[in-house]
Short mmCIF file of C-alpha atoms and ligand atoms in Angstrom, two decimals:
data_model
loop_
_atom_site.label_atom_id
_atom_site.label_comp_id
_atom_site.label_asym_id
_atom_site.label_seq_id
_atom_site.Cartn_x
_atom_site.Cartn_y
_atom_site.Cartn_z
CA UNK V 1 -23.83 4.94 7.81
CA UNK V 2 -20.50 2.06 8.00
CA UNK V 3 -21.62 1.70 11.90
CA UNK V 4 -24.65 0.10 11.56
CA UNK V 5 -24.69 -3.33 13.11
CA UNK V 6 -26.00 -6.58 11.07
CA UNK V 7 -26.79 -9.81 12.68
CA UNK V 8 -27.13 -12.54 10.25
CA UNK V 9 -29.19 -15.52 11.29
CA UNK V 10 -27.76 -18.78 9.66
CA UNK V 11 -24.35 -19.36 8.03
CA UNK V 12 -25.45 -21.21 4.39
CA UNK V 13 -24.68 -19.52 1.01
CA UNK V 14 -27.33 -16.49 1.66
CA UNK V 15 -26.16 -15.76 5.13
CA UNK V 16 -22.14 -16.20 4.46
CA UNK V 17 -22.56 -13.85 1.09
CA UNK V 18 -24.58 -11.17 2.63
CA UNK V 19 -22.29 -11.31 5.49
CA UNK V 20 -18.83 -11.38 3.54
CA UNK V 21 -19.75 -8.65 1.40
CA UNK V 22 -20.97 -6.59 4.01
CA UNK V 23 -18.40 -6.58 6.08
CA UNK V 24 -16.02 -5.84 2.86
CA UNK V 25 -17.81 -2.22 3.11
CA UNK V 26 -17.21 -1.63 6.70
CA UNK V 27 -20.30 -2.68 8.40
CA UNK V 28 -20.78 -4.51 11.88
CA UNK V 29 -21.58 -8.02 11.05
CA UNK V 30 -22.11 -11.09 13.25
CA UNK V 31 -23.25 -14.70 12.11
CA UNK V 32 -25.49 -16.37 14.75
CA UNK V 33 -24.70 -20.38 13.22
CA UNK V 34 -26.08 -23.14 14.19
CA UNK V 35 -23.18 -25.88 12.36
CA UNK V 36 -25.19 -29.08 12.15
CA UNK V 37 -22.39 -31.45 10.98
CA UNK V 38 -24.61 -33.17 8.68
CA UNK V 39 -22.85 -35.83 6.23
CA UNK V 40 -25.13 -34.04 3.24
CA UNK V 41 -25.53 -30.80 2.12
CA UNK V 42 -28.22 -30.79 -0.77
CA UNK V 43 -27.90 -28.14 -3.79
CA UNK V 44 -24.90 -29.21 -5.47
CA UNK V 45 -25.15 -28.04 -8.76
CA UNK V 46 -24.69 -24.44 -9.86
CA UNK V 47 -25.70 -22.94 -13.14
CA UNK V 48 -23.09 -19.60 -14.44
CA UNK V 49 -25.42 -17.21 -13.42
CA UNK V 50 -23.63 -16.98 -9.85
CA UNK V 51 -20.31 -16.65 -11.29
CA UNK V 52 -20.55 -12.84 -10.96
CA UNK V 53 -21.10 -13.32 -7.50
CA UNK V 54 -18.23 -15.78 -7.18
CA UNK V 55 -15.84 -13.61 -9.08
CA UNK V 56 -16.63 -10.79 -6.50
CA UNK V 57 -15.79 -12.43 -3.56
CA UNK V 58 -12.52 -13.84 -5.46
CA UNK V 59 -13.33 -17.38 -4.37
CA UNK V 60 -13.22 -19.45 -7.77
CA UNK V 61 -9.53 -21.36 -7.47
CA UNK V 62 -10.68 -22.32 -4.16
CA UNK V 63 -14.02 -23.86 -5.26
CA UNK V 64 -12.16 -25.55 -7.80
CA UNK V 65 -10.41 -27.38 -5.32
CA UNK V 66 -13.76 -29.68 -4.36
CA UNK V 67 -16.08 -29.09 -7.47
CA UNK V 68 -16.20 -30.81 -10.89
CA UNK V 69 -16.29 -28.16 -14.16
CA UNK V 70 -19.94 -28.31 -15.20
CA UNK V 71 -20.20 -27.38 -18.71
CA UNK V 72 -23.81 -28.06 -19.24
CA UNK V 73 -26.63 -29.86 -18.77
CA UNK V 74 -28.13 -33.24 -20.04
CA UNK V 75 -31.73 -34.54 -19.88
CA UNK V 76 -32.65 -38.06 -20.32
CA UNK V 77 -36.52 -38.08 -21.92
CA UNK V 78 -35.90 -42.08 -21.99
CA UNK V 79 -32.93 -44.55 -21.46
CA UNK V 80 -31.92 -43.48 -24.85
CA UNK V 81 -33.11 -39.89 -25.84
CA UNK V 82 -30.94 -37.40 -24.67
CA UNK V 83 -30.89 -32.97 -25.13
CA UNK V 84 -27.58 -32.09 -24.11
CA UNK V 85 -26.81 -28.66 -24.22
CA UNK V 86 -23.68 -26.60 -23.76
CA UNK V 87 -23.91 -23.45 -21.88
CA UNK V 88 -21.58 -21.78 -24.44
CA UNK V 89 -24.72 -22.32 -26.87
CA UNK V 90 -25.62 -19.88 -24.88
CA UNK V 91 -23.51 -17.03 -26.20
CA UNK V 92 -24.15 -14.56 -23.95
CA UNK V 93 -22.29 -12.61 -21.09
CA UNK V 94 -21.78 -14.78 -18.57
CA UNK V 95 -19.22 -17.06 -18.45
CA UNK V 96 -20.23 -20.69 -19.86
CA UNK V 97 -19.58 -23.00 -16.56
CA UNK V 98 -20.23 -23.68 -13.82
CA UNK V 99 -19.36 -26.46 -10.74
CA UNK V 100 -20.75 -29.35 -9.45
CA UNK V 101 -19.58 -28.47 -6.17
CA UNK V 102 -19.56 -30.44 -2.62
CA UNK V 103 -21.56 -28.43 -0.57
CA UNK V 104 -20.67 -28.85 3.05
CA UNK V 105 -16.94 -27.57 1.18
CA UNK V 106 -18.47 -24.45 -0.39
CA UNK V 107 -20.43 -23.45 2.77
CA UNK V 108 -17.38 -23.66 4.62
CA UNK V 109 -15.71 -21.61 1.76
CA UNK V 110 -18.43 -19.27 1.75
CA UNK V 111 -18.29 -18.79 5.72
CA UNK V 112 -14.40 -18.48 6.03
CA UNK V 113 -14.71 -15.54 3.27
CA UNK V 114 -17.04 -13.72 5.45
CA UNK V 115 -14.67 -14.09 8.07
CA UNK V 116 -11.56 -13.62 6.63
CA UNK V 117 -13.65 -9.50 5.58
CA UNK V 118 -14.23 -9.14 9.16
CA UNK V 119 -17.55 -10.70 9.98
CA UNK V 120 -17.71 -12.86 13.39
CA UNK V 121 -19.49 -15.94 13.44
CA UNK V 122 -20.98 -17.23 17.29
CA UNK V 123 -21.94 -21.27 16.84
CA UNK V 124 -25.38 -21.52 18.67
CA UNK V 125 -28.76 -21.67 17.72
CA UNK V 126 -30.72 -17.99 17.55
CA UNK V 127 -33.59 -17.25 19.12
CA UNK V 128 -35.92 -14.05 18.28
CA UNK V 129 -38.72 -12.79 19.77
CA UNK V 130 -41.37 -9.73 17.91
CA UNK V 131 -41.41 -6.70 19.53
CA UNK V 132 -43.61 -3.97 17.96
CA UNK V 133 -44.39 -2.28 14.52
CA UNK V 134 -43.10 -5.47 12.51
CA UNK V 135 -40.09 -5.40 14.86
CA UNK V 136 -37.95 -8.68 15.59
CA UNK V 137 -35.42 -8.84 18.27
CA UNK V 138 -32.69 -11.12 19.38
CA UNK V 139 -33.58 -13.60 22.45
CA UNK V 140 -32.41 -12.83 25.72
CA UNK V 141 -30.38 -16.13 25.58
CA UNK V 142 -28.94 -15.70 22.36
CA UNK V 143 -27.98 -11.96 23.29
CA UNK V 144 -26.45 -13.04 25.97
CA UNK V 145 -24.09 -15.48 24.06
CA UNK V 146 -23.14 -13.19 21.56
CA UNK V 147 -21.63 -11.58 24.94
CA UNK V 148 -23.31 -7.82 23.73
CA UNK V 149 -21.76 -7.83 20.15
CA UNK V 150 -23.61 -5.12 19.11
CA UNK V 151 -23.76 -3.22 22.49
CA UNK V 152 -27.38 -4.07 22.42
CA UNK V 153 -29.98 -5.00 19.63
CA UNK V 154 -28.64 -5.41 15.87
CA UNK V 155 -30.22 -2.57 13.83
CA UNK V 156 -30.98 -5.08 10.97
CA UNK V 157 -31.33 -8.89 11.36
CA UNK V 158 -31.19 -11.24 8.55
CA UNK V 159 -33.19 -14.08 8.20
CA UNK V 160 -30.94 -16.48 6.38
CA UNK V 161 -32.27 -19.40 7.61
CA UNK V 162 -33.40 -21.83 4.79
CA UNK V 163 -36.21 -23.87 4.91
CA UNK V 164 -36.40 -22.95 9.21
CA UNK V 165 -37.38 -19.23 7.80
CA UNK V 166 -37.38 -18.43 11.97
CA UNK V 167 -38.81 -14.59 11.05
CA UNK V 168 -41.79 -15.61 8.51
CA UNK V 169 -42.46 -18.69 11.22
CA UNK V 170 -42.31 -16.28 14.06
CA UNK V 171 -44.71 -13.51 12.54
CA UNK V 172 -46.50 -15.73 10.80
CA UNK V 173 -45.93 -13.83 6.90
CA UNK V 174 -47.79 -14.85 4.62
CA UNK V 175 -46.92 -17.37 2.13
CA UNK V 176 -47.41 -18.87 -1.35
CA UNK V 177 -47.62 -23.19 -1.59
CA UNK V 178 -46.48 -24.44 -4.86
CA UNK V 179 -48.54 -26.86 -6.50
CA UNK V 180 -46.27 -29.83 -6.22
CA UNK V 181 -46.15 -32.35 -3.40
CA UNK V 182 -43.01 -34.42 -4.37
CA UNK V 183 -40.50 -35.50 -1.94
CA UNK V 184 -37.56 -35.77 -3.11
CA UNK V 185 -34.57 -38.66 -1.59
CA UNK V 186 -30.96 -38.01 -2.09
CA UNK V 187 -27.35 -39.71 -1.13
CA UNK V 188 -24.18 -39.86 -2.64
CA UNK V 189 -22.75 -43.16 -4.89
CA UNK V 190 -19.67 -44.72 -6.25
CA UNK V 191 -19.54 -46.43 -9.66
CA UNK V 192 -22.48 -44.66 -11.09
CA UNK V 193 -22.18 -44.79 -14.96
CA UNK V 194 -22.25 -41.64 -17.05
CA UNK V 195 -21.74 -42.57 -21.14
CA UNK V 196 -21.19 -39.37 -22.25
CA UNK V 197 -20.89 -35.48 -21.08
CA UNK V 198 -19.49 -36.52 -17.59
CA UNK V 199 -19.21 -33.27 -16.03
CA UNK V 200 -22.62 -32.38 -17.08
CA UNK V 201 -25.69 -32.67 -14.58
CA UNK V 202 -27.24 -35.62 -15.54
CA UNK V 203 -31.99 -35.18 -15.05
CA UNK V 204 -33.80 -38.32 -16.37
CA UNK V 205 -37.75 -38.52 -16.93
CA UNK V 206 -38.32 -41.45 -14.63
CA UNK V 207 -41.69 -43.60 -15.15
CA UNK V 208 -43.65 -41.46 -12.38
CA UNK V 209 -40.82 -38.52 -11.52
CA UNK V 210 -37.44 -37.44 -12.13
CA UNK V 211 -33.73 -37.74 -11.08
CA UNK V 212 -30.60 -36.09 -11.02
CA UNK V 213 -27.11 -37.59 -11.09
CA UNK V 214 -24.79 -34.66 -10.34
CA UNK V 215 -21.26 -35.63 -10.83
CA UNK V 216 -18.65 -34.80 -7.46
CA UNK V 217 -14.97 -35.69 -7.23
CA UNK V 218 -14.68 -39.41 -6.54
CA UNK V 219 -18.36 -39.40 -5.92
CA UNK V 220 -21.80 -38.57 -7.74
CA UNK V 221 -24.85 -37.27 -6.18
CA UNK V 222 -28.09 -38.90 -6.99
CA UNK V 223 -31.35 -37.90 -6.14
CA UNK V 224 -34.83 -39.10 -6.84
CA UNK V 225 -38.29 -36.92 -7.18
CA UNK V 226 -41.55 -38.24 -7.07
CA UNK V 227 -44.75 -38.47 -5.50
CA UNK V 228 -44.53 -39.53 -1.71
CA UNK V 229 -47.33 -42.74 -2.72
CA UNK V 230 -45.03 -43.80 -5.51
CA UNK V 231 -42.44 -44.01 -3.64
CA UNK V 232 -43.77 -46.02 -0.42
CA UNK V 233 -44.41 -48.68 -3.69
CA UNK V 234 -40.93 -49.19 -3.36
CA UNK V 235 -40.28 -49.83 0.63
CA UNK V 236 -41.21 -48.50 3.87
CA UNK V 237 -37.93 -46.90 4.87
CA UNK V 238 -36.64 -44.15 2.72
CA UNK V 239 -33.63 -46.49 2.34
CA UNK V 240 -35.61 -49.39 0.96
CA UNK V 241 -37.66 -46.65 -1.63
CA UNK V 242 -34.46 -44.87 -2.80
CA UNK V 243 -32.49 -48.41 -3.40
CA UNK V 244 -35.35 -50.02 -5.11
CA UNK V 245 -36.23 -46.94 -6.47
CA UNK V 246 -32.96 -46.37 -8.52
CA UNK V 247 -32.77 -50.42 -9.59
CA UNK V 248 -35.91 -50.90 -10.75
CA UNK V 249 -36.65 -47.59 -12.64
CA UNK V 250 -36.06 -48.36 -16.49
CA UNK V 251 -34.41 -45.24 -16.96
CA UNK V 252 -32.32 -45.13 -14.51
CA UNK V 253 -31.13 -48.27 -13.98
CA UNK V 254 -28.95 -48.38 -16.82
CA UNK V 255 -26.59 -45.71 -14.86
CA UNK V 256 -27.23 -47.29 -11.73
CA UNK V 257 -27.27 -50.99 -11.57
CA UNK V 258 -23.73 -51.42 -10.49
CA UNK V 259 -24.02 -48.44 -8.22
CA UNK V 260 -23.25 -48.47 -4.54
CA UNK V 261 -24.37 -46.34 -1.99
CA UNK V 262 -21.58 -44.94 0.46
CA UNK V 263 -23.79 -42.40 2.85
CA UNK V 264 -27.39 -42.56 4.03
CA UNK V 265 -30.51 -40.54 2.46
CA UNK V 266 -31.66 -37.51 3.28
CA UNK V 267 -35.35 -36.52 2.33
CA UNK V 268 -37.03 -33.39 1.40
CA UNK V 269 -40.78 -32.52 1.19
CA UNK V 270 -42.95 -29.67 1.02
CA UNK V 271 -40.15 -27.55 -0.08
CA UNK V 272 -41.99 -25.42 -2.56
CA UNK V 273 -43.15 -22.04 -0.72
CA UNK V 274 -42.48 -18.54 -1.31
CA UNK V 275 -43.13 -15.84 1.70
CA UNK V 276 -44.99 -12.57 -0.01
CA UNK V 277 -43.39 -9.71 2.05
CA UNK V 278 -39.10 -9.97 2.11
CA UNK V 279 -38.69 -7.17 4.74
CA UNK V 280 -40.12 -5.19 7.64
CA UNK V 281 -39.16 -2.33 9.78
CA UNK V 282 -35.62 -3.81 11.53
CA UNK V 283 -35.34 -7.31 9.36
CA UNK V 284 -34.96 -8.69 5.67
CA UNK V 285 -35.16 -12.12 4.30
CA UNK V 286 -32.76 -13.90 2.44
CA UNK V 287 -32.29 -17.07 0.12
CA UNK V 288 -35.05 -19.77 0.95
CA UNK V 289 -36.02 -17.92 3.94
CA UNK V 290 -37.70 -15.96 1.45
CA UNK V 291 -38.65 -19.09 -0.45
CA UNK V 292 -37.85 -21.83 -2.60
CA UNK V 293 -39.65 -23.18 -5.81
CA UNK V 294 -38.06 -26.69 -6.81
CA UNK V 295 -34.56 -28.35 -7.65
CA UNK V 296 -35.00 -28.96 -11.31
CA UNK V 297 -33.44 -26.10 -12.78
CA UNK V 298 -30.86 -25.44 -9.94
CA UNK V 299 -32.10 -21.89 -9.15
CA UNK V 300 -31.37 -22.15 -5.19
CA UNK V 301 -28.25 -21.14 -4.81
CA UNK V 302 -27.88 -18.68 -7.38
CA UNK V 303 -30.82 -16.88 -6.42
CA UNK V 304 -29.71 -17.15 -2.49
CA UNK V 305 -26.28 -15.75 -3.79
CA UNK V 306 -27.21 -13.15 -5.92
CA UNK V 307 -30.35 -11.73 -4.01
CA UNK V 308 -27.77 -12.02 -1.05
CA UNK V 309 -25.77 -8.97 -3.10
CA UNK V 310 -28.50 -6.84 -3.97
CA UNK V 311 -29.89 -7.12 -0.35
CA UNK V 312 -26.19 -5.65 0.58
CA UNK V 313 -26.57 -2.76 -2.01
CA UNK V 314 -30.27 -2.02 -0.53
CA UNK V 315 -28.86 -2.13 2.83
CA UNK V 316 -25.74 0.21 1.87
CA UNK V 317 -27.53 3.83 1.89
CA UNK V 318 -25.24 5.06 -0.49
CA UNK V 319 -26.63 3.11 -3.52
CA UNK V 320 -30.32 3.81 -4.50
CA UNK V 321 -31.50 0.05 -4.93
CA UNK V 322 -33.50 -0.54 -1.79
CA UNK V 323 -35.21 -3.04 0.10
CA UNK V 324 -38.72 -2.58 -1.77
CA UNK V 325 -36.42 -2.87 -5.71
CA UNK V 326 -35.48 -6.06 -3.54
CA UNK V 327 -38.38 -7.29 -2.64
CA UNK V 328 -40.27 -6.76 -6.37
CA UNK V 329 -36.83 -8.33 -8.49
CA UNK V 330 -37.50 -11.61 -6.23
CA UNK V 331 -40.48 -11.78 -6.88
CA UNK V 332 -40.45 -10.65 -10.78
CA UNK V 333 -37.40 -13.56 -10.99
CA UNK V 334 -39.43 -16.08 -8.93
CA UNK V 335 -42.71 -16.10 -11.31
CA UNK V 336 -40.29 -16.65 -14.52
CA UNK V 337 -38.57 -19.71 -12.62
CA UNK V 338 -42.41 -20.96 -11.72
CA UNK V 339 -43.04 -20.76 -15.24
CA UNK V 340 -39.85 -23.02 -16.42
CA UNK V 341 -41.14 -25.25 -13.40
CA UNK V 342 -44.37 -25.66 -14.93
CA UNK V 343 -43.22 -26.59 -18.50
CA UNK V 344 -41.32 -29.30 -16.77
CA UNK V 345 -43.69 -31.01 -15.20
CA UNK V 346 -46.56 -30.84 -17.47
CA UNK V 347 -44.35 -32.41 -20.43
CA UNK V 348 -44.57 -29.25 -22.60
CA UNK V 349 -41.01 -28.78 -22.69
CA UNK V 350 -39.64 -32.16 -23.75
CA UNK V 351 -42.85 -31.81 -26.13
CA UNK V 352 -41.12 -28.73 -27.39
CA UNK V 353 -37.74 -30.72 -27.79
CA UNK V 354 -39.59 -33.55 -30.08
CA UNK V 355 -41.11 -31.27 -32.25
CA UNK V 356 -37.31 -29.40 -32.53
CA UNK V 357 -36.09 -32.92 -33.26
CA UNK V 358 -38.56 -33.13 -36.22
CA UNK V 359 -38.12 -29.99 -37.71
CA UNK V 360 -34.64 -30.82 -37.74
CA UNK V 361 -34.75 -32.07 -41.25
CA UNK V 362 -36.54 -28.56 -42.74
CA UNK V 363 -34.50 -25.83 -44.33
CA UNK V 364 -37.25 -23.62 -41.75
CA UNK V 365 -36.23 -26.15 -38.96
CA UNK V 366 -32.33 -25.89 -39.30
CA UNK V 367 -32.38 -21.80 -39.78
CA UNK V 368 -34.30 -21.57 -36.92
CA UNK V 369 -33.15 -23.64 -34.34
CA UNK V 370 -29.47 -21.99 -33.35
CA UNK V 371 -31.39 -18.42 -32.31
CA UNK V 372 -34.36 -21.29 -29.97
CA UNK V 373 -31.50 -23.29 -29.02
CA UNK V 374 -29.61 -19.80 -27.89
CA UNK V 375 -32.23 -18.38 -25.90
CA UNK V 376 -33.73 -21.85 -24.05
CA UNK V 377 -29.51 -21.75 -23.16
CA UNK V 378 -29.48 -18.37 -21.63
CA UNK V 379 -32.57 -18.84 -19.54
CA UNK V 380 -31.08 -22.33 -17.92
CA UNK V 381 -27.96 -20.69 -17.21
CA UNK V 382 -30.34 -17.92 -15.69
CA UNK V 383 -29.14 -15.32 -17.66
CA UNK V 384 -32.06 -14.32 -19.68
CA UNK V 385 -34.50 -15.28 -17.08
CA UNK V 386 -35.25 -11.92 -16.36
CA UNK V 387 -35.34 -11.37 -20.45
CA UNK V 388 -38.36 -10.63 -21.73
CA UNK V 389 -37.83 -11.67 -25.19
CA UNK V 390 -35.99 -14.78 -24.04
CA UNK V 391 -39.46 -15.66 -21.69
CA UNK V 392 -41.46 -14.88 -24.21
CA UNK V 393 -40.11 -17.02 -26.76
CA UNK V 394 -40.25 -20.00 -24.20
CA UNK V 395 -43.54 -19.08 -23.52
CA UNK V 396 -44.50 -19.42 -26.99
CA UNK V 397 -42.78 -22.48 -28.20
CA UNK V 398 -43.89 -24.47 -25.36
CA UNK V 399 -47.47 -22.57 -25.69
CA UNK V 400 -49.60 -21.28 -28.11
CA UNK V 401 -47.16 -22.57 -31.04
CA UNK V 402 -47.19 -25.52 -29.52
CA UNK V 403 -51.49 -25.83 -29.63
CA UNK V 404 -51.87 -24.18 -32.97
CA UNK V 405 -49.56 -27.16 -34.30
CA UNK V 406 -51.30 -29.56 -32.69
CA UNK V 407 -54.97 -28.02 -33.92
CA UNK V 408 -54.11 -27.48 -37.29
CA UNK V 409 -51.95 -31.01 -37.26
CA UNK V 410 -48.61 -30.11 -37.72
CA UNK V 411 -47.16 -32.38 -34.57
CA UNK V 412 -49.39 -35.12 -33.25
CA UNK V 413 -47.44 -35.16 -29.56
CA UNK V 414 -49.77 -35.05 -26.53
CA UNK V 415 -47.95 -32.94 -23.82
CA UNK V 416 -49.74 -35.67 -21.89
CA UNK V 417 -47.37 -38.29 -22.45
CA UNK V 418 -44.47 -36.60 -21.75
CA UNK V 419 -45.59 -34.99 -18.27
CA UNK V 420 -43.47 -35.71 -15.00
C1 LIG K 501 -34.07 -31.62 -3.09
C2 LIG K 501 -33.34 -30.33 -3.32
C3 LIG K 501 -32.31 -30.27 -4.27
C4 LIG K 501 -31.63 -29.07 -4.50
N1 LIG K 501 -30.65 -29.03 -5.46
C5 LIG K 501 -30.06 -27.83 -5.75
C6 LIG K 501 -29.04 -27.73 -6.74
O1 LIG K 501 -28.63 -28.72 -7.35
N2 LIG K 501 -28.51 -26.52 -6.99
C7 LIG K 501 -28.92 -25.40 -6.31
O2 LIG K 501 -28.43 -24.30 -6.60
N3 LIG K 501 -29.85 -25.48 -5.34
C8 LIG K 501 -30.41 -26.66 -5.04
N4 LIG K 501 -31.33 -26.72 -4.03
C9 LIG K 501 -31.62 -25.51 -3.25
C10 LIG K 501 -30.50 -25.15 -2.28
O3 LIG K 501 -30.20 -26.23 -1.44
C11 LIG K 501 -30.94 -23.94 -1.45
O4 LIG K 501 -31.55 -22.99 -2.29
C12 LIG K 501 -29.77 -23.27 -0.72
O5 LIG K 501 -29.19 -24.16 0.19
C13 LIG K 501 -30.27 -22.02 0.01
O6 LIG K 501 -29.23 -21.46 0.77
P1 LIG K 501 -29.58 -20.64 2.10
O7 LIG K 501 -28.31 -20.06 2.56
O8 LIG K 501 -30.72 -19.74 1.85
O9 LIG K 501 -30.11 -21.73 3.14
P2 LIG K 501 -29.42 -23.02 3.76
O10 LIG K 501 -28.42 -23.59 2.84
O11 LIG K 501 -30.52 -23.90 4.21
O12 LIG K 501 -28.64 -22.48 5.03
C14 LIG K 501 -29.31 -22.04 6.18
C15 LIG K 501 -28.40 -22.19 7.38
O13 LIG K 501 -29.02 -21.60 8.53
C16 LIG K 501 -28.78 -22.41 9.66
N5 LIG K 501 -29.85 -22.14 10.62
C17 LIG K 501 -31.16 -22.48 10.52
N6 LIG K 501 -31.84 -22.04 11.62
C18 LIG K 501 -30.93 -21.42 12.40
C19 LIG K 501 -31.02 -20.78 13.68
N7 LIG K 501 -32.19 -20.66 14.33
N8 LIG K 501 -29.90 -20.26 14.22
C20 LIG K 501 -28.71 -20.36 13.58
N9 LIG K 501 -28.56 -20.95 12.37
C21 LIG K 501 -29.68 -21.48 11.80
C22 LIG K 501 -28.81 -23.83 9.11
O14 LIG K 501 -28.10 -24.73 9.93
C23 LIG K 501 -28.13 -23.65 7.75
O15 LIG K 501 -26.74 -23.84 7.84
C24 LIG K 501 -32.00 -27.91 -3.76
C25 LIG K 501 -33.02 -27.97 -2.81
C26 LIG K 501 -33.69 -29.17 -2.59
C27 LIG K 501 -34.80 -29.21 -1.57
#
């Protein structure tokens, strides 16, 4: 049915995909945008896994035109041990890169695409009220300056709001808390030092937290992770805690300390939530209106990007994905990015890495580690993420292996020491 009418709440990456590629099949589609001109977009860094989605909407030479070729990733478990990997390690299907991309550029991108396929974007704020049977319905206010767009009600509206999620706020949905508290404080630099890999994002174990240095034309993103009573150690403004923050940590420091700060900080808490039901009767949520995990892997926009195409093909009657295949992929996709969370913060990961390292030296060690070092690549460029050998194989290197080393002492590491 191509006269079905769409209104998309919220022009990010989620809203502007669903919106573009919608519209590219002959649907009704209108953006309700509120355009904050903010000086800083956070999610910055994108792992190859939304290159499909790029390729379809034929946008890569113009995201080249702001982003930085990201060929991989580096992590920092001190000042001077560093995993690099490549994502061509990988060897899979996707292709091995990615950007490091200025954000408030690839929104715009993103937006202008969905234009340019027919969509019409209306800069206010929108309003919705519930009506019955798990119903939502524009405001009178915000009908009324969409001047009747869709002769009436949308049939469909989109949450696509981010962290606002205006539907699961309104009906009060039911959600999931992660178990982290961080906060996490981010601005841009100049003169940040990277010794090696320099279009590669940059994650260092901090003494209590982590950080990222994400490398930007004439610029580099840096942002720091940690509990919000470590950081008020460092100041009482956020721009006292970041500055001291990023001199005084010994691991960063080195990259930092002739570092100058060129915008202000922006600060993010209670981020981690994930809303359990992704649809109702007239409305579908999308991107991290439907929830969002944690930064450390990158996950946010691929997952708003990607989900944003399969909501399109559940929406489009003539393909038999729907809106319940949807709903259960998220949420499938979501637990296996919890669980690479996890290993990250309780230092079985890196614990994995220094018992890798040791091995290194064993004919067992050296035949074995190009098939590990494979799969761990495929999952961080999230194409095996939804593998269950690949998960599996995490799962039990950084698990049971792990613990049956340990008990029958093989590797003497306590996961302990190496826990964020
Ligand atoms: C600290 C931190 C670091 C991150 N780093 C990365 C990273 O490196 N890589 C990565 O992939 N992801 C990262 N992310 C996640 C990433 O930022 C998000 O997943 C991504 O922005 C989600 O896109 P979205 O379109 O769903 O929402 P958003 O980007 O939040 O867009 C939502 C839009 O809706 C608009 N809006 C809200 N309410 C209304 C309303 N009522 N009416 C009209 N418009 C409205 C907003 O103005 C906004 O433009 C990070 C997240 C955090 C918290």
């Amino acid at each position: 049915m191509k006269n079905r009418n769409i209104a998309i709440i919220g022009g990010g990456p989620s809203g502007s995909t669903i919106a573009a590629l919608l519209s590219k099949r002959g649907y009704r589609v209108g953006i309700i945008h509120d355009n904050k001109n903010t000086e800083l977009f956070v999610g910055e860094s994108l792992i190859p896994a939304i290159m499909p989605v790029i390729h379809e909407l034929g946008i890569e030479e113009d995201i080249k035109k702001f982003s930085i070729y990201k060929p991989g990733a580096s992590v920092w478990l001190n000042n001077k041990t560093v995993a690099s990997i490549k994502f061509k390690q990988g060897e899979g299907k996707l292709p091995d890169y990615a950007y490091q991309t200025i954000r408030k550029d690839f929104d715009n991108l993103l937006l202008k695409t969905a234009i340019k396929n027919g969509t019409k974007v209306f800069n206010t704020t929108a309003k919705l009220i519930s009506v019955s049977n798990n119903k939502v319905a524009l405001e009178k206010n915000t009908l009324d300056f969409i001047d009747d767009y869709f002769d009436g009600q949308p049939d469909i509206i989109i949450d696509a709001t981010g962290r606002k999620r205006l539907i699961s706020n309104l009906l009060k949905s039911k959600t999931k808390k992660g178990k982290r508290k961080d906060v996490a404080l981010f601005a841009h630099m100049k003169n940040v030092h990277f010794d090696s890999e320099s279009g590669n994002i940059h994650m260092h174990r901090c003494e209590k937290g982590w950080s990222w240095r994400i490398p930007l034309p004439k610029r580099t993103s840096v942002g720091i992770v940690a509990e919000s009573s470590h950081l008020k150690t460092f100041g009482k403004t956020i721009e006292e805690q970041f500055d001291n923050f990023v001199i005084n940590d010994k691991q960063l420091s080195p990259f930092l300390n002739s570092a100058e700060r060129i915008t202000g900080i922006q600060k993010f808490s209670n981020y981690q939530l994930v809303t359990e039901q992704l649809f109702g009767s007239n409305w579908v949520l999308a991107g991290d209106a439907a929830g969002f995990l944690d930064p450390v892997f990158s996950s946010g926009l691929y997952l708003a990007v990607n989900y944003a195409s399969k909501i399109v093909n559940a929406i489009d009657e003539k393909k038999s994905y729907t809106l319940l295949n949807y709903q259960n992929d998220w949420h499938r996709e979501i637990k296996s990015w919890q669980k690479m969370i996890d290993i990250w913060y309780n230092g079985r990961l890196f614990t994995t890495y220094k018992i890798g390292q040791d091995r290194l030296s064993t004919y067992i060690g050296r035949k074995i580690e190009p098939h590990i070092v494979k799969h761990f690549t495929r999952i961080f460029t999230g194409e095996a993420v939804n593998s269950k050998y690949s998960m599996w194989l995490l799962n039990f290197m950084c698990g049971s292996l792990q613990d049956t080393m340990k008990f029958l002492r093989m590797q003497h590491y306590d996961q302990k020491d190496l826990e964020i």
